[in-house]
Coordinates of C-alpha atoms in Angstrom, one line a residue:
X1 CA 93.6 109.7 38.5
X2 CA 97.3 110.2 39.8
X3 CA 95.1 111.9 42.6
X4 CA 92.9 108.8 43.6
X5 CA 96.1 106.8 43.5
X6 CA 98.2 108.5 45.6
X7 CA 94.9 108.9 48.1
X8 CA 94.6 105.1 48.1
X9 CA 98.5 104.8 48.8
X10 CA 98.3 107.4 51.7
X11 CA 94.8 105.6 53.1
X12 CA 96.7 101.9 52.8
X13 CA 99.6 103.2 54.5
X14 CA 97.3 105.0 57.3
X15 CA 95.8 101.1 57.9
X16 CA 98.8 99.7 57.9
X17 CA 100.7 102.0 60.9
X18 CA 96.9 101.6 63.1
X19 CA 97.4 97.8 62.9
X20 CA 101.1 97.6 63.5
X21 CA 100.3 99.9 66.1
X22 CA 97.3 97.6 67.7
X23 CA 99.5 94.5 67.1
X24 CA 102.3 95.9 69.9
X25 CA 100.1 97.7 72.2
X26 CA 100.5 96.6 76.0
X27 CA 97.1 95.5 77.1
X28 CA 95.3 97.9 79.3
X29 CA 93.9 97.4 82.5
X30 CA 89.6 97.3 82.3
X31 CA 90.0 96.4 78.6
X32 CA 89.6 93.0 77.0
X33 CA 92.4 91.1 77.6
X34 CA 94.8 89.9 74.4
X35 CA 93.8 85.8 73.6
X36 CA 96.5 83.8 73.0
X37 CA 96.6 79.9 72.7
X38 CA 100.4 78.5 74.2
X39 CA 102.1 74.6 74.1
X40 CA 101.8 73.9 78.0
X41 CA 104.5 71.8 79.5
X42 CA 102.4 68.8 80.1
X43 CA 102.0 69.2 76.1
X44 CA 98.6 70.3 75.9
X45 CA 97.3 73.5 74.3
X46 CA 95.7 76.6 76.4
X47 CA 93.4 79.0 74.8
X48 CA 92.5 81.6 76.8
X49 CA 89.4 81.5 75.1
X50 CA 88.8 78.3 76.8
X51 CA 88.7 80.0 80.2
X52 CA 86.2 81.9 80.4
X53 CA 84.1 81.6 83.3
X54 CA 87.2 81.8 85.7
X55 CA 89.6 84.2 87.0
X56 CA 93.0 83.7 85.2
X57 CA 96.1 84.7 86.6
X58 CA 99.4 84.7 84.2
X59 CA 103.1 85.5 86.1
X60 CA 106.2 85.3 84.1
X61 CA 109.1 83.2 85.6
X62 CA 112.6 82.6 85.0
X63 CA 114.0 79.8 88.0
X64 CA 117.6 81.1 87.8
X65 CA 116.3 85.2 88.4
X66 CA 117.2 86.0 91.6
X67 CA 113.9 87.8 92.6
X68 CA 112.0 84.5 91.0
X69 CA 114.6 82.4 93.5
X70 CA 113.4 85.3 96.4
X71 CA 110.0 84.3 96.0
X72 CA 110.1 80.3 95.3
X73 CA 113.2 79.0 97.2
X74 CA 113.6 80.9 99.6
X75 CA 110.4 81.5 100.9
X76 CA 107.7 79.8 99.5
X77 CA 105.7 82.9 99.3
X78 CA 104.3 82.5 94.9
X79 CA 103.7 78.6 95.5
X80 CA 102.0 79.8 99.2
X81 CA 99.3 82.2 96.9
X82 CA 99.5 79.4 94.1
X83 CA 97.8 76.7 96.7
X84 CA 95.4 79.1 98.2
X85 CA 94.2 80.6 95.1
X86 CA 93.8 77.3 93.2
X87 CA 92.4 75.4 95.7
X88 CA 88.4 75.4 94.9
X89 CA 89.1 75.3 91.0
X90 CA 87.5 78.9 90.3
X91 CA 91.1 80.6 89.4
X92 CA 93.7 79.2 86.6
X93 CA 97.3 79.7 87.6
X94 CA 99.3 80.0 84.4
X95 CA 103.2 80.4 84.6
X96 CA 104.5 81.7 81.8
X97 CA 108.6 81.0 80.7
X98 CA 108.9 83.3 77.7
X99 CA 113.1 82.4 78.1
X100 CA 114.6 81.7 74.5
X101 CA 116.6 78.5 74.1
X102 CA 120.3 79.5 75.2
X103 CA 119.1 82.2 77.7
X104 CA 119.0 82.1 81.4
X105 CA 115.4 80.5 82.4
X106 CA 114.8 78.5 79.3
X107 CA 113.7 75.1 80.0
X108 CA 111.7 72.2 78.3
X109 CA 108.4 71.2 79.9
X110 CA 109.6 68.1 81.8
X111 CA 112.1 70.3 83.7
X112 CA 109.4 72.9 84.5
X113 CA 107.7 70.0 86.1
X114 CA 110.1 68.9 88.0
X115 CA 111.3 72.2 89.3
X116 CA 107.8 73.0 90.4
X117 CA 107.8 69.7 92.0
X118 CA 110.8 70.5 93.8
X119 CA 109.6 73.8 95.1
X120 CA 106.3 73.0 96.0
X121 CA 104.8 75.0 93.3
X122 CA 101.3 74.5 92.0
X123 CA 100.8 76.4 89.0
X124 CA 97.8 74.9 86.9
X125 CA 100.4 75.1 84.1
X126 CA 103.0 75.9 82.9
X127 CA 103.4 77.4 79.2
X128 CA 106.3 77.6 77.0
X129 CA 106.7 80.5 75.4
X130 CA 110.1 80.1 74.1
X131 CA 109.4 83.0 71.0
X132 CA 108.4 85.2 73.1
X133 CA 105.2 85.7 71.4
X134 CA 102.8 85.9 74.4
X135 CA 105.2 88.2 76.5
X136 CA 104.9 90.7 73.9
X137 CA 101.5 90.2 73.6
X138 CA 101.5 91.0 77.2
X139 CA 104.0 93.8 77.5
X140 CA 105.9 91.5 80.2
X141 CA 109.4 92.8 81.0
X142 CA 110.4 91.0 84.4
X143 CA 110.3 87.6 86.2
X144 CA 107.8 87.9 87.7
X145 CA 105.2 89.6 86.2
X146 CA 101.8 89.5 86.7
X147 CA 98.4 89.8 85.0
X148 CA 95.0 88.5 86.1
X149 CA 92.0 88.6 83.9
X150 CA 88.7 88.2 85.8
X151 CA 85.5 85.5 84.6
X152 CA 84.2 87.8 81.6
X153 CA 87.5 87.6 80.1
X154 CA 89.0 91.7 81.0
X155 CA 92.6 92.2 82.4
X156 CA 92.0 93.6 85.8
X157 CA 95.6 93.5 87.3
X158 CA 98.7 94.1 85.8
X159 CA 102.1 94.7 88.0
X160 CA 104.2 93.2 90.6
X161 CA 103.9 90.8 93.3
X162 CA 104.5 93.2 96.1
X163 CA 105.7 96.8 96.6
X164 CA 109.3 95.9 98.0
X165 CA 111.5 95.9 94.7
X166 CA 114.8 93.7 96.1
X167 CA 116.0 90.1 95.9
X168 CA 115.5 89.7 100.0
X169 CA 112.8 87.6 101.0
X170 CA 113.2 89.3 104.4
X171 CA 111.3 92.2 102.9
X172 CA 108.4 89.9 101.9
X173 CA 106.1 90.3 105.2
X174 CA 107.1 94.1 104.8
X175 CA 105.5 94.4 101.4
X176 CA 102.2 95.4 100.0
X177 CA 100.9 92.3 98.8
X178 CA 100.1 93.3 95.1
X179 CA 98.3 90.0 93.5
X180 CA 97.2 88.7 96.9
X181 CA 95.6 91.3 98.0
X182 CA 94.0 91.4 93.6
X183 CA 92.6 88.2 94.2
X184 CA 91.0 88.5 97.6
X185 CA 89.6 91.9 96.3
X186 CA 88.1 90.1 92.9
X187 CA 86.7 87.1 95.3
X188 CA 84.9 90.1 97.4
X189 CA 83.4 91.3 94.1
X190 CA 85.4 94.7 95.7
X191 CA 87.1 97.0 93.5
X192 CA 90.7 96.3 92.9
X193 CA 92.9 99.1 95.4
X194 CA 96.2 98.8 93.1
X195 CA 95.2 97.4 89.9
X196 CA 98.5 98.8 88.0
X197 CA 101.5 98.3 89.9
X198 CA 105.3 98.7 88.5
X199 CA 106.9 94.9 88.2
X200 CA 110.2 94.2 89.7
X201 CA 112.8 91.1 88.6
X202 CA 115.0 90.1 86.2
X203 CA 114.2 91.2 82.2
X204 CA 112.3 88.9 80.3
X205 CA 115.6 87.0 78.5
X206 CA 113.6 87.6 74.6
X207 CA 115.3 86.1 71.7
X208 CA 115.2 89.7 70.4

């Protein structure tokens, strides 16, 4: 009896460790990609469930991160791939501010709006992920970092924006053009040349 009981115990403990396990694990690349549903800034809700059927692309941001400044401000080059991958509706491009309240990048959804207006952004969205609850999800440590899932709903990208890891935006038409060169690829229906890539930027400012 003490046996059974202490079987049980052990088997229970087993289950538990495998799902705590499962619940932290960084998505992999050519696996189904973690859903997740997220308060947008214009206040509606996405569910990534909802998108199936198009190419998704999810990049972390943080306005104030020098390397997110490299890439907006000072050159245009994210809101340059923003316009041209959005343009004939087939790919969703989600910015994602996983910035606690008090911590550099943190904004509320009207001043996401209007900083994108200011830069000439054109995310799709925007999503406030003040908890941090889809960043770890994700496994996202830098602004930016990017992930794209394709139309069947698998992540087929996972990285940096480019191979050049500094804050100079003169090193931008030097660089391997990580997500660019993703998205072109997935558009071919061609296999993706550097589908894990090592993401450069400021760390994601998590409450904890």
């Amino acid at each position: 009896m003490l046996f059974h009981q202490s079987a049980k115990i052990a088997l229970a403990s087993l289950v538990f460790a495998f799902a705590s396990t499962c619940a932290v694990a960084d998505p992999v690349v050519n696996k189904a990609a973690p859903d997740f549903s997220g308060k947008a800034a214009d206040g509606t809700t996405i569910n990534l469930a909802d998108l199936k059927g198009k190419t998704v692309v999810l990049e972390w941001t943080n306005h104030e991160c020098p390397y997110v400044v490299k890439h907006y401000d000072k050159s245009g080059n994210i809101p340059t791939m923003q316009k041209s991958a959005t343009a004939n509706g087939d790919i969703v491009w989600l910015q994602v501010i996983s910035s606690a309240p008090g911590k550099q990048g943190n904004v509320d959804g009207a001043t996401a709006i209007s900083l994108n207006e200011k830069r000439g952004a054109k995310p799709t969205n925007t999503i406030l992920d003040a908890e941090g609850t889809i960043g770890k999800l994700y496994g996202a440590q830098t602004s930016p970092h990017f992930f794209i899932i394709n139309a069947e709903g698998t992540l087929v990208y996972k990285g940096g924006v480019d191979s050049i890891k500094t804050a100079d935006p003169a090193d931008i038409p030097k660089a391997i053009p990580y997500v660019k060169q993703a998205l072109e690829a997935l558009s071919a229906g061609e296999p993706i040349k550097h589908a894990t890539t090592a993401p450069y930027g400021c760390s994601i400012k998590y409450a904890s």
